[in-house]
mmCIF file of C-alpha atoms in Angstrom:
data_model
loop_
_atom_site.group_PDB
_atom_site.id
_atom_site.type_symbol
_atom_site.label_atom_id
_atom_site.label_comp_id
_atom_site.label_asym_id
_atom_site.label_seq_id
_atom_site.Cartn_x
_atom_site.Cartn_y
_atom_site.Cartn_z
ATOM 1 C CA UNK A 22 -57.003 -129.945 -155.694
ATOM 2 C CA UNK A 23 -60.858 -129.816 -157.033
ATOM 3 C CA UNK A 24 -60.510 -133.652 -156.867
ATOM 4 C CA UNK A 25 -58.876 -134.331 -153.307
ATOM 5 C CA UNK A 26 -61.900 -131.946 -152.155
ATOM 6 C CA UNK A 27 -64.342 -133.724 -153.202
ATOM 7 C CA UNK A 28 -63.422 -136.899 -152.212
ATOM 8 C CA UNK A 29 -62.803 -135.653 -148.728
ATOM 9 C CA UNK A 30 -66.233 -133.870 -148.561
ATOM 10 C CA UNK A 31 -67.882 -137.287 -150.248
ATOM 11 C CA UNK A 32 -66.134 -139.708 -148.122
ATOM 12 C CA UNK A 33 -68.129 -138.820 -144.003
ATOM 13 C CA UNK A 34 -71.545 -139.004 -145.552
ATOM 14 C CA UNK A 35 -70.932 -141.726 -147.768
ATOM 15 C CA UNK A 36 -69.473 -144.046 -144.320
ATOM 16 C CA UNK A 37 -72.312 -142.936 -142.819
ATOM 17 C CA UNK A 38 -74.738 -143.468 -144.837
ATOM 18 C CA UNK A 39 -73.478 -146.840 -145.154
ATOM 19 C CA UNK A 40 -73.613 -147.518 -141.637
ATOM 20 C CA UNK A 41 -76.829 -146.734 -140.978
ATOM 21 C CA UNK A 42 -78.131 -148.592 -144.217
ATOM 22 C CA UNK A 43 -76.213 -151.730 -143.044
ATOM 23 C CA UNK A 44 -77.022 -151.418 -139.238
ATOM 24 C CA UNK A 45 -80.740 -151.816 -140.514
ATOM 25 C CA UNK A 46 -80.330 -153.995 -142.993
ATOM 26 C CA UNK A 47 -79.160 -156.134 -139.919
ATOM 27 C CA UNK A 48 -82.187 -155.196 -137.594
ATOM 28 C CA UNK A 49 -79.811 -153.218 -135.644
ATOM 29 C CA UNK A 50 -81.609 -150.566 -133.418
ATOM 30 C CA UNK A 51 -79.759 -147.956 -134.781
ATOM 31 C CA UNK A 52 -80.899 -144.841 -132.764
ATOM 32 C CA UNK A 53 -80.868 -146.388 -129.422
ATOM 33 C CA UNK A 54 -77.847 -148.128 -130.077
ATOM 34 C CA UNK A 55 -75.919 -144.252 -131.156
ATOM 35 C CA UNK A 56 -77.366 -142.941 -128.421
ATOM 36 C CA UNK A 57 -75.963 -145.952 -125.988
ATOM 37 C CA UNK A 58 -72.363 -145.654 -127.879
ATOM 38 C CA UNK A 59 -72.674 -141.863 -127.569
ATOM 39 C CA UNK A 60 -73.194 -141.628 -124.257
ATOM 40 C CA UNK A 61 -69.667 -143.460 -123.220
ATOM 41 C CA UNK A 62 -67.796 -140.578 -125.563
ATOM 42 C CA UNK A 63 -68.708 -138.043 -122.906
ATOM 43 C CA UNK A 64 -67.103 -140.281 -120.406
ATOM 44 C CA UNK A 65 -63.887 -140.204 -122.165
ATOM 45 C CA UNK A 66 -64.134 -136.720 -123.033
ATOM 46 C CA UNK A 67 -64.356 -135.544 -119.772
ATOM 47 C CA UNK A 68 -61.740 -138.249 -118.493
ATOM 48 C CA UNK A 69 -58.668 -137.111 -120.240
ATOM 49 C CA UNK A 70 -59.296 -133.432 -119.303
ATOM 50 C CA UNK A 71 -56.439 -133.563 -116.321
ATOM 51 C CA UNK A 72 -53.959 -135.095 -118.181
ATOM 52 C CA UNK A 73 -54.802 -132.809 -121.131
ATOM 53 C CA UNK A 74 -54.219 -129.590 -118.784
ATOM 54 C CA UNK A 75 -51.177 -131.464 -117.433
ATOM 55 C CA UNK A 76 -49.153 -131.702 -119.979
ATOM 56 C CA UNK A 77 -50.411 -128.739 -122.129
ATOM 57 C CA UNK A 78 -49.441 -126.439 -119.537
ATOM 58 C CA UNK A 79 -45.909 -128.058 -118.729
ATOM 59 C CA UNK A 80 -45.264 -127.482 -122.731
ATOM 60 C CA UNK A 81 -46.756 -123.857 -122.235
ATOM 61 C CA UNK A 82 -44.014 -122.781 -119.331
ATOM 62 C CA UNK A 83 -41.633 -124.924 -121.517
ATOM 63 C CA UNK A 84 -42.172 -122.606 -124.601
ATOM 64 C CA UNK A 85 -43.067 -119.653 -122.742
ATOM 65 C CA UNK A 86 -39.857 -119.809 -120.742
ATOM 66 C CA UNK A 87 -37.459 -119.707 -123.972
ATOM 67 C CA UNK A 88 -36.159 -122.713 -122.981
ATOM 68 C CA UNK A 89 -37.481 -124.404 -125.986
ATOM 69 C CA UNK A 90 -35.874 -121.449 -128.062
ATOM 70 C CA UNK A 91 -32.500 -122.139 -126.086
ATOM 71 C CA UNK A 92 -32.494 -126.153 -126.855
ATOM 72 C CA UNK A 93 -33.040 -125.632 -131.133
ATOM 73 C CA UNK A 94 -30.000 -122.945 -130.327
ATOM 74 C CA UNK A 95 -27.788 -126.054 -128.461
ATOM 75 C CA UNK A 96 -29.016 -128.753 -131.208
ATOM 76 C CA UNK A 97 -28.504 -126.101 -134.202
ATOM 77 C CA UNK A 98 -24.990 -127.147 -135.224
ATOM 78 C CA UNK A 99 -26.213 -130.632 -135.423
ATOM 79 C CA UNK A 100 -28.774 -130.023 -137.493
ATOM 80 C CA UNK A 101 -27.190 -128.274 -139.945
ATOM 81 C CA UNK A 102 -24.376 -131.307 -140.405
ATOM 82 C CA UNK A 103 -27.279 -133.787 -141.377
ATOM 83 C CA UNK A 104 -28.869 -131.500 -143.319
ATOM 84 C CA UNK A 105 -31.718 -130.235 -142.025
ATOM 85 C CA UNK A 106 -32.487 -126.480 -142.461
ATOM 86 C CA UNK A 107 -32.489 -124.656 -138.841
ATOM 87 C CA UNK A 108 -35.533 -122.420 -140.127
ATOM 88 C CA UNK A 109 -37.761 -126.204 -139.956
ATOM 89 C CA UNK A 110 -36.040 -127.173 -136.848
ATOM 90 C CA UNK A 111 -38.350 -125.960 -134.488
ATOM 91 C CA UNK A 112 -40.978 -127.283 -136.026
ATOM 92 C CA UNK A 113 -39.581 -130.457 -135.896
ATOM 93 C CA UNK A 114 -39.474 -130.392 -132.056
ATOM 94 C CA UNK A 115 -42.607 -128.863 -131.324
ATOM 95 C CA UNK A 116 -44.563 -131.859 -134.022
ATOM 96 C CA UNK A 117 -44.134 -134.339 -131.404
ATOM 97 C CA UNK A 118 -45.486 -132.010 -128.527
ATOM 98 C CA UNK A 119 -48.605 -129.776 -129.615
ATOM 99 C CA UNK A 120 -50.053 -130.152 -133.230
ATOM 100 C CA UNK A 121 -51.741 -126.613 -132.875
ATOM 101 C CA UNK A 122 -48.552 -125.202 -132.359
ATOM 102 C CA UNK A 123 -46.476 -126.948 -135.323
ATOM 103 C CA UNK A 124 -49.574 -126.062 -137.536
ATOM 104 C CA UNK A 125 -48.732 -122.297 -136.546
ATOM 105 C CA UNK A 126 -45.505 -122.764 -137.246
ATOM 106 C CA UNK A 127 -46.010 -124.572 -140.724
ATOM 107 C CA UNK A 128 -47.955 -121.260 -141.463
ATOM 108 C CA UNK A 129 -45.402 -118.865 -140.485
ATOM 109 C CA UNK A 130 -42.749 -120.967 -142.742
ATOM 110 C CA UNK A 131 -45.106 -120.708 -145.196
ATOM 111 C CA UNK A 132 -46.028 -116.903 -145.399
ATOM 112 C CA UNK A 133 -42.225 -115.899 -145.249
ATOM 113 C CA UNK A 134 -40.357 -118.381 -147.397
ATOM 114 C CA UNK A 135 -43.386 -119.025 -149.712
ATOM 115 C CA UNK A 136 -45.189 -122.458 -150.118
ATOM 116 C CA UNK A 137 -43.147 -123.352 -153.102
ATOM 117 C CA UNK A 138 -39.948 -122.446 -151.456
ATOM 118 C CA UNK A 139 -37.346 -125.692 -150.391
ATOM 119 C CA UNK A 140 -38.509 -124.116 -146.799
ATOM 120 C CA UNK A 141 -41.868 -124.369 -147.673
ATOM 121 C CA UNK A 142 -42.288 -127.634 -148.954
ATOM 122 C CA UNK A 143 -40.124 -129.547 -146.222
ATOM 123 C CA UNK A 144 -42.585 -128.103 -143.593
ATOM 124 C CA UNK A 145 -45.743 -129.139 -145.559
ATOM 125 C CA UNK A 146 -44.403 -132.387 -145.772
ATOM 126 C CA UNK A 147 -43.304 -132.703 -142.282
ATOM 127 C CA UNK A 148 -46.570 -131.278 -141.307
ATOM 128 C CA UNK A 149 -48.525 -134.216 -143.215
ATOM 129 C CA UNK A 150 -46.616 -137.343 -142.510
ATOM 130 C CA UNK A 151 -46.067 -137.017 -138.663
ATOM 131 C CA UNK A 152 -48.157 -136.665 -136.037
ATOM 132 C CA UNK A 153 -48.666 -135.020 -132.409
ATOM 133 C CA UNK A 154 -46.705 -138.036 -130.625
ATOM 134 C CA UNK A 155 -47.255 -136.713 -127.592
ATOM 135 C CA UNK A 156 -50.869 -135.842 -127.798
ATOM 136 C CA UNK A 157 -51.813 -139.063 -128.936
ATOM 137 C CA UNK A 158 -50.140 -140.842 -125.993
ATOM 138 C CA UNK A 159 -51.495 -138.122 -123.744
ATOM 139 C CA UNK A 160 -55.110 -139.093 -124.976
ATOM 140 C CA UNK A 161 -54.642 -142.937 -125.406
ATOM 141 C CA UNK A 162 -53.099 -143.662 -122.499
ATOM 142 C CA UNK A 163 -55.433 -141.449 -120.177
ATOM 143 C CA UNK A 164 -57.954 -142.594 -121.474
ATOM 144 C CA UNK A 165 -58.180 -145.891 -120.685
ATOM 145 C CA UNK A 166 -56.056 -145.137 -117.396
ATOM 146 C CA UNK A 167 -52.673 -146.354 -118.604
ATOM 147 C CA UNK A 168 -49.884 -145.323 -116.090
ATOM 148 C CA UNK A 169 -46.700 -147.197 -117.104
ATOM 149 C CA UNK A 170 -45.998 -146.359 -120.569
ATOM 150 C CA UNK A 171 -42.818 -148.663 -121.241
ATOM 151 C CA UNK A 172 -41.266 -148.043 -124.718
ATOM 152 C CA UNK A 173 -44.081 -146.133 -126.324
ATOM 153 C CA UNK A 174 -42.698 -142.634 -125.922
ATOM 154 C CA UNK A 175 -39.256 -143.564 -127.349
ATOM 155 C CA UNK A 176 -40.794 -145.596 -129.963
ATOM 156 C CA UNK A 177 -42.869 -143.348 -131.169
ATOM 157 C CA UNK A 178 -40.455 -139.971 -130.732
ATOM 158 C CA UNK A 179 -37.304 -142.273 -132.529
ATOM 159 C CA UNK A 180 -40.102 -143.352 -135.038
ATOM 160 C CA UNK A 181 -40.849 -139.233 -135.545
ATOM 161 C CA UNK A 182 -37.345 -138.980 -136.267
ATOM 162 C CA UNK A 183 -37.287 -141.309 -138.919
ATOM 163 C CA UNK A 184 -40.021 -139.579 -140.684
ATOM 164 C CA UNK A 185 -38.279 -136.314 -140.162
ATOM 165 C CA UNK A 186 -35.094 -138.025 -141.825
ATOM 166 C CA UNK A 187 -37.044 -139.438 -144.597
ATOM 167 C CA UNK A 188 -39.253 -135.883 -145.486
ATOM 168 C CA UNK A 189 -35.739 -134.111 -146.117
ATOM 169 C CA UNK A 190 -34.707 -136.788 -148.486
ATOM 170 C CA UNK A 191 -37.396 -136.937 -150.270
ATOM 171 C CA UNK A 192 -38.229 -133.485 -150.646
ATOM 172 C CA UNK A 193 -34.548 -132.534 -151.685
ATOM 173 C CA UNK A 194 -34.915 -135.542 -153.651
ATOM 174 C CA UNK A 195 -38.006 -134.667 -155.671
ATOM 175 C CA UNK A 196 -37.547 -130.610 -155.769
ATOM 176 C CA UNK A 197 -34.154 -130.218 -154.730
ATOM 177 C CA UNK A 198 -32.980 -127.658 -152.626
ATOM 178 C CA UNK A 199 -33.920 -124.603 -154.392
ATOM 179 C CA UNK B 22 -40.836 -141.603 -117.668
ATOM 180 C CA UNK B 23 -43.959 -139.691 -118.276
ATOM 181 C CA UNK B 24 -43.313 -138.113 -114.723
ATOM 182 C CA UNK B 25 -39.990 -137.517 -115.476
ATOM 183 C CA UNK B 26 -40.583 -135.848 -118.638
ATOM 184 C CA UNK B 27 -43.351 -133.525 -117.221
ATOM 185 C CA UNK B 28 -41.111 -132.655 -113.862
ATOM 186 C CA UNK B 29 -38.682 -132.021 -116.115
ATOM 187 C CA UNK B 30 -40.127 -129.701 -118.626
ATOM 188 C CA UNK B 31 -42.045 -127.849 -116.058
ATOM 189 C CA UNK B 32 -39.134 -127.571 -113.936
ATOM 190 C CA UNK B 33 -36.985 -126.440 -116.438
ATOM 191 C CA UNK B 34 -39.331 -124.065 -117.425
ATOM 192 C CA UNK B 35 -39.752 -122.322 -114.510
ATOM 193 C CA UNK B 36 -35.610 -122.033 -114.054
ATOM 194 C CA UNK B 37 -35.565 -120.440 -117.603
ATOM 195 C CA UNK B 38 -38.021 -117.826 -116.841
ATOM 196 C CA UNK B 39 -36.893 -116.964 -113.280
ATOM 197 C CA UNK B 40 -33.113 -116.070 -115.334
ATOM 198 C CA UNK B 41 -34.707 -114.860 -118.502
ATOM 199 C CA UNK B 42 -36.988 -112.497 -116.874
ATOM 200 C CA UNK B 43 -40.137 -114.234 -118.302
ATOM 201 C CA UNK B 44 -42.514 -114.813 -115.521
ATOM 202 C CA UNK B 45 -44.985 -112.495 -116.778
ATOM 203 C CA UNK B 46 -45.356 -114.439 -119.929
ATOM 204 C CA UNK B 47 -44.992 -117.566 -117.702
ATOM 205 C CA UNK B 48 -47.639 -117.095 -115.738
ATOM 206 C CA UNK B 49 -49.736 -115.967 -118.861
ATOM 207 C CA UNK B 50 -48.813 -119.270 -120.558
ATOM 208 C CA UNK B 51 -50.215 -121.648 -117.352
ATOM 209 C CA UNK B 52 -53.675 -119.937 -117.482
ATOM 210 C CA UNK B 53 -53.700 -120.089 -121.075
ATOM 211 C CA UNK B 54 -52.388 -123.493 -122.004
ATOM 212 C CA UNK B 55 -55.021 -125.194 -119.305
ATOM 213 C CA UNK B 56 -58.114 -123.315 -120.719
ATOM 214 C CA UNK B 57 -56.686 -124.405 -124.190
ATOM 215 C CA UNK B 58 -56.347 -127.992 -123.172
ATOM 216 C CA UNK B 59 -60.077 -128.085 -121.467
ATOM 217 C CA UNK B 60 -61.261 -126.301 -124.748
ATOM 218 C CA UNK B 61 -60.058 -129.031 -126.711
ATOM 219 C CA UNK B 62 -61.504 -132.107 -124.576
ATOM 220 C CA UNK B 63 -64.837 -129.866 -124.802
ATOM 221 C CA UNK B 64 -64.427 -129.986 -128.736
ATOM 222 C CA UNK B 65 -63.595 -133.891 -128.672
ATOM 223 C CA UNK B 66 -67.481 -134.401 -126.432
ATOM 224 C CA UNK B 67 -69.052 -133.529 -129.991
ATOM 225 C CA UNK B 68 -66.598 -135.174 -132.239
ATOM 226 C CA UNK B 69 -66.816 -138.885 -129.891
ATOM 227 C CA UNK B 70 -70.201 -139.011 -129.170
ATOM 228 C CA UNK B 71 -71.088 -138.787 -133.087
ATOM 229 C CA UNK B 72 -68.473 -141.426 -133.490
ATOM 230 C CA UNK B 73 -68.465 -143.974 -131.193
ATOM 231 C CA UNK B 74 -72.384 -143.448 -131.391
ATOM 232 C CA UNK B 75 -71.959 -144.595 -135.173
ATOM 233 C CA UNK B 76 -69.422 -147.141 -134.129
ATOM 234 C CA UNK B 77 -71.578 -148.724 -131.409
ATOM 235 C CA UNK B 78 -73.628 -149.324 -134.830
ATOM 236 C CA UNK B 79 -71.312 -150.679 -136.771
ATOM 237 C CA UNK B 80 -70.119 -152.662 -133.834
ATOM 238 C CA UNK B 81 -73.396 -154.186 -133.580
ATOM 239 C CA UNK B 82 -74.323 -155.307 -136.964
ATOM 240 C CA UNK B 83 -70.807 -157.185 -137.466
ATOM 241 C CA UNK B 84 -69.140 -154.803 -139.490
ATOM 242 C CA UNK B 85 -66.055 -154.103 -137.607
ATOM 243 C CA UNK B 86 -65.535 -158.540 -137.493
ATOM 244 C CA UNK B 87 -66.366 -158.178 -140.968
ATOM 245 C CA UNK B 88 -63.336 -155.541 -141.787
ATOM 246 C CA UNK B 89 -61.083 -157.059 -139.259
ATOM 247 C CA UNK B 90 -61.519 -160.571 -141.189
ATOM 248 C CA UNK B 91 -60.400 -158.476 -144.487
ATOM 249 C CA UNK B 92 -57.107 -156.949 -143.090
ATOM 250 C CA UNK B 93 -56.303 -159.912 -140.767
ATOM 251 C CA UNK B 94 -53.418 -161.487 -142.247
ATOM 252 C CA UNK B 95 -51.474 -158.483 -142.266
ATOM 253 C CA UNK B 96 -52.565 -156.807 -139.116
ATOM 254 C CA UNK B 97 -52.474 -159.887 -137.442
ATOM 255 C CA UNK B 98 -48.516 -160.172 -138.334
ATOM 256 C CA UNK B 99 -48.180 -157.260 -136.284
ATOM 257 C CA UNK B 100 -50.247 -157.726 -133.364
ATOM 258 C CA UNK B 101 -49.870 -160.878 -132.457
ATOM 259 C CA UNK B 102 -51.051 -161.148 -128.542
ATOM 260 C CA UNK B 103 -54.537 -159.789 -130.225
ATOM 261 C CA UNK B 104 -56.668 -163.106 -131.123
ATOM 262 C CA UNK B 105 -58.100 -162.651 -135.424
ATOM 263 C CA UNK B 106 -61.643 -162.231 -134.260
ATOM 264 C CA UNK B 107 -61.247 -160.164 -131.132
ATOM 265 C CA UNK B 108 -62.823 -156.723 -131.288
ATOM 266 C CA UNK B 109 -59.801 -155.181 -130.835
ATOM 267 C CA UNK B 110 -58.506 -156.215 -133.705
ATOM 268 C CA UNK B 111 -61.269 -154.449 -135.165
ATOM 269 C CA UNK B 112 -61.034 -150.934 -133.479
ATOM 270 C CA UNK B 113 -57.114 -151.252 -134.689
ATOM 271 C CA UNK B 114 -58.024 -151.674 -138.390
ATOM 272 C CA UNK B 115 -61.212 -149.029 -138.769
ATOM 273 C CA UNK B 116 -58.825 -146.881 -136.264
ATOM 274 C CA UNK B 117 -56.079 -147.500 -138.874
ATOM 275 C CA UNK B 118 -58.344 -146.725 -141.647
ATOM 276 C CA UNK B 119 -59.737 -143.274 -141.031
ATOM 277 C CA UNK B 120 -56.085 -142.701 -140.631
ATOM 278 C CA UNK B 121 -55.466 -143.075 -143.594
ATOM 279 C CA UNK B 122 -58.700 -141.184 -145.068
ATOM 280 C CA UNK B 123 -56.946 -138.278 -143.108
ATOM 281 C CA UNK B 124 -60.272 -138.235 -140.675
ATOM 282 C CA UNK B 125 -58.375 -137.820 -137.351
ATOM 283 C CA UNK B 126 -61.325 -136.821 -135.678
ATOM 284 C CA UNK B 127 -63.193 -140.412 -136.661
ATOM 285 C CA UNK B 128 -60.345 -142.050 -135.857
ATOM 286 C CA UNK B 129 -59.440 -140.796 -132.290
ATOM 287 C CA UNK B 130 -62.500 -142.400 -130.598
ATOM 288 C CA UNK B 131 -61.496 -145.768 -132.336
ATOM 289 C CA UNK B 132 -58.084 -145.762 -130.803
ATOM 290 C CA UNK B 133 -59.168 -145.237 -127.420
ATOM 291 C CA UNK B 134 -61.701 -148.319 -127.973
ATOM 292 C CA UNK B 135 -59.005 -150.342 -129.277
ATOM 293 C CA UNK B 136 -56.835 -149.087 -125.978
ATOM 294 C CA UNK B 137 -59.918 -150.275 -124.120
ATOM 295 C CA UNK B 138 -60.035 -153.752 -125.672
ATOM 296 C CA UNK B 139 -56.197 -153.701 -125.513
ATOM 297 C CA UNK B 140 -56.323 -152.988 -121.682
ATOM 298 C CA UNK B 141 -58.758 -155.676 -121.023
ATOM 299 C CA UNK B 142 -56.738 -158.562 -122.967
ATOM 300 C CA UNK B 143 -54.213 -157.374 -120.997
ATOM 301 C CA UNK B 144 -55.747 -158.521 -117.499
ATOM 302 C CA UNK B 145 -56.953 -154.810 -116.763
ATOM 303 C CA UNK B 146 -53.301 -153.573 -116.150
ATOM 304 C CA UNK B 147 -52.280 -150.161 -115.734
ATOM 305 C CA UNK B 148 -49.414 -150.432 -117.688
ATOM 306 C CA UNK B 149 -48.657 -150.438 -121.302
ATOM 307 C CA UNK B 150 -48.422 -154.036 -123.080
ATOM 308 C CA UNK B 151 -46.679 -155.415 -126.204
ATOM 309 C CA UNK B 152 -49.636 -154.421 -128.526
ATOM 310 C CA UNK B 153 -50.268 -151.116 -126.811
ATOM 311 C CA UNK B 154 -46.664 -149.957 -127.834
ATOM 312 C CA UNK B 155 -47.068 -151.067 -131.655
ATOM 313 C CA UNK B 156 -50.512 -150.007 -132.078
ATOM 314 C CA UNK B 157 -49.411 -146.441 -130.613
ATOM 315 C CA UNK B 158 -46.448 -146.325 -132.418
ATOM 316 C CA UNK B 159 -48.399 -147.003 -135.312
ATOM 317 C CA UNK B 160 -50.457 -144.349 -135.289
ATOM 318 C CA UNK B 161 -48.257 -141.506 -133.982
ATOM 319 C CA UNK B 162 -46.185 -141.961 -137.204
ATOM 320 C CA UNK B 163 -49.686 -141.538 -139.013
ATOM 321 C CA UNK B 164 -50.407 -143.441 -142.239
ATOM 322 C CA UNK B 165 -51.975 -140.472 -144.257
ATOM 323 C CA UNK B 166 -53.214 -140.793 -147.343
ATOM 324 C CA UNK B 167 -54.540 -136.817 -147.847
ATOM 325 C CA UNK B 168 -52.904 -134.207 -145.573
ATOM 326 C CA UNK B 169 -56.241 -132.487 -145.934
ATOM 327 C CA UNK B 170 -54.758 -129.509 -143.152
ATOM 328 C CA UNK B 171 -51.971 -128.849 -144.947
ATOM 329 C CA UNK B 172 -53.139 -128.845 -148.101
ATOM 330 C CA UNK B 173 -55.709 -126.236 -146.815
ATOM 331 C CA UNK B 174 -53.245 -124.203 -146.121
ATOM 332 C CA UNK B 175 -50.860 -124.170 -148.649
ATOM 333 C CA UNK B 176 -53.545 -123.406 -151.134
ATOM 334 C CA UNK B 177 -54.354 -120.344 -148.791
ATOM 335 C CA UNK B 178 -50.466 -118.669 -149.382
ATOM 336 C CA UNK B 179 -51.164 -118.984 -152.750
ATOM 337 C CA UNK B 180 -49.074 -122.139 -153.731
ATOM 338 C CA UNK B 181 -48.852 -122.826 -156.982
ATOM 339 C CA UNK B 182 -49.392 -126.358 -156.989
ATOM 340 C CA UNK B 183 -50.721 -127.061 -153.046
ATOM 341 C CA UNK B 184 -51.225 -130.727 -153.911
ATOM 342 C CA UNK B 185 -47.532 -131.132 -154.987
ATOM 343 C CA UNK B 186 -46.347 -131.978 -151.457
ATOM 344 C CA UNK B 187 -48.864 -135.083 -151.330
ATOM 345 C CA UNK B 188 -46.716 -137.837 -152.819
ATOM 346 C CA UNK B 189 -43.645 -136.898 -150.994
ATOM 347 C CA UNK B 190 -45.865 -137.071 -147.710
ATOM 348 C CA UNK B 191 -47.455 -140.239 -148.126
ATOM 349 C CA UNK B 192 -43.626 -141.637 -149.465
ATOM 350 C CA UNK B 193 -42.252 -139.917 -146.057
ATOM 351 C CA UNK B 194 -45.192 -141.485 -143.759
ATOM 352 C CA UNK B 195 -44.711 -144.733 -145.314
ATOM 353 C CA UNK B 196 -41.360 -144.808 -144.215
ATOM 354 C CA UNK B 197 -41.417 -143.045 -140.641
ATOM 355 C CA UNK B 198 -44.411 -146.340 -140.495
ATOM 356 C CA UNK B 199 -42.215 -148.722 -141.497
ATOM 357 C CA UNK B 200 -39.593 -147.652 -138.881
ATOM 358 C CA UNK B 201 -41.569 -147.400 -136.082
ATOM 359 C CA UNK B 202 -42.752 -150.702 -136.652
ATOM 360 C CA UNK B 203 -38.966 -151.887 -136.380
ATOM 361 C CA UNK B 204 -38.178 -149.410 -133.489
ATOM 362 C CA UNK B 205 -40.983 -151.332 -131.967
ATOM 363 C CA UNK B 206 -39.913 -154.820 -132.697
ATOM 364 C CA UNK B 207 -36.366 -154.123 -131.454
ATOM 365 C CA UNK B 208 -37.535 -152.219 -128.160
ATOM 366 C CA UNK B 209 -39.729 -155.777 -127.705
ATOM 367 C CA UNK B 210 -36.828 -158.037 -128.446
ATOM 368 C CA UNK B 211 -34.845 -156.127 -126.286
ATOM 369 C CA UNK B 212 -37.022 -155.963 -123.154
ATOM 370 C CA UNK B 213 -37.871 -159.894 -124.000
ATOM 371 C CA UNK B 214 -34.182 -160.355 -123.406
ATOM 372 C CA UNK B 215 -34.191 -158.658 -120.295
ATOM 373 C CA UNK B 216 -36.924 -160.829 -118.940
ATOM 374 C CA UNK B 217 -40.098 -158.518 -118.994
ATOM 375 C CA UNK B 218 -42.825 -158.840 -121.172
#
């Protein structure tokens, strides 16, 4: 642990400091050139702000409703014939859709069946080898004002899957299911 | 599809609370879930301008041709509509890269500059191309080297070994990577056969 913390807290300062030190090494105009580059990120900020509420709040009546509650009830027999505990099935749905939530969820799995638990573990790694699918398209696309997606969403929900499939093996591989 | 999806969810939504009796929290949920969402792009202002301040840098003294000429041969194999010394190609790999260091926040702002490139080798098109779809599918399986979230907090339920769960991840990424690079291949083939792009 005292070794993945440091290098995390090392590694911004050290890219930046690298930067800089190469920017001027190249003659770069470093501070006008931040401030020229900075100045489009408040652009984008402020640009994906509708699509941001937009989907956010269709996942909030979604969630709010208890229909998300009544689709891991409909999918539950399923689940448990591949293998997949129905405690971490939620999760699994909601990692796609809102990263804030499945991180409140991870926590939740965490303070009840313990972070060393079977439980436990398959939500940590589920938790660090997928990402917010939906968020990420959300962001990408509106930002740069993409409106026909094609394949990306079912790419990237089947490719969510596949990581889902993957962090049960492994994990029941490596700590079995106890 | 995207409208489809959102119709649909809202829709739904609405259906389950009018039966369930949950309009209260309903209407709760709407107020919440759009503050939440402009409290987030608020956050991102900060986290972008550092970034693609810094990047504009980086841009400018040749280091992102410089990386991009490192990781070429195998980025290249999977972007191949992107030309080796285009800037997008670029944005991709440092996007790619603080990935991988786990620094989501760095690595937002470089996605949506390789988007931009994307969108403008594309002809300016509203919709999605080839590369668009693999570079996105890419990074929503997330190569991650240190699940630095995670690890925060498992070490705050008192795990006894929080950093056990990091091989397993990175094995687990690596694969849900690998297969939405081949989702992506066969979703290309597939539309190639129909005739589209």
């Amino acid at each position: 642990m005292e070794w993945i913390s440091l290098i995390s807290m090392w590694l911004i300062p050290i890219f930046i400091a690298f930067i800089l030190l190469y920017g001027t090494l190249k003659k770069v105009p470093a501070y006008e050139k931040f401030v020229e580059g900075g100045k489009e990120g408040i652009h984008i900020a402020v640009s994906i702000i509708p699509y941001l509420i937009g989907m956010m709040v269709a996942i909030g009546i979604f969630r709010a409703s208890g229909a998300l509650d009544s689709l891991v009830g409909m999918l539950k027999p399923l689940l448990v014939w591949i293998g997949l505990p129905p405690e971490v099935f939620p999760l699994a749905i909601i990692r796609p859709i809102s990263g804030n939530a499945a991180l409140g969820m991870v926590s939740d799995l965490l303070a009840v069946h313990g972070p060393d638990s079977y439980i436990g573990r398959l939500a940590s790694v589920i938790q660090g080898s997928t990402d917010t699918t939906f968020y990420v398209l959300t962001v990408y696309f509106g930002a740069v004002g993409i409106k026909k997606m094609g394949d990306a969403l079912k790419v990237g929900l089947l490719a969510d899957i596949a990581g889902f499939i993957a962090a049960v093996l492994i994990v029941t591989w490596m700590f079995g299911q106890g | 599809m995207v409208n489809w999806i959102w119709v649909g969810m809202t829709v739904v939504g609405l259906i389950f609370a009018a039966v369930n009796g949950k309009m209260e929290e309903v209407n709760k949920a709407i107020f919440q879930s759009s503050a939440e969402a402009v409290t987030i792009c608020i956050g991102l202002i900060s986290v972008l301008v550092f970034w693609l301040g810094l990047m504009r840098i980086a841009e400018e003294a040749g280091l992102l041709q410089k990386l991009s000429r490192l990781f070429k041969p195998i980025v290249a194999k999977l972007f191949p509509e992107v030309p080796a010394d285009h800037p997008a190609m670029g944005y991709i790999i440092s996007n790619m890269t603080a990935n991988l260091f786990g620094l989501g926040n760095a690595a937002t702002p470089l996605g949506i500059k390789a988007m931009e490139e994307l969108k403008r080798l594309n002809g300016g098109k509203t919709e999605a191309s080839r590369s668009m779809i693999t570079f996105l599918a890419i990074n929503t399986s997330s190569i991650t080297l240190i699940p630095t979230t995670v690890l925060a907090i498992r070490f705050s339920y008192d795990s006894a070994a929080p950093a056990e769960i990091v091989a397993p991840a990175i094995i687990a990424t690596a694969c849900s990577t690998v297969a939405a690079v081949l989702i992506d291949r066969f979703f290309y083939l597939r539309r190639k056969r129909k005739g589209g792009n």
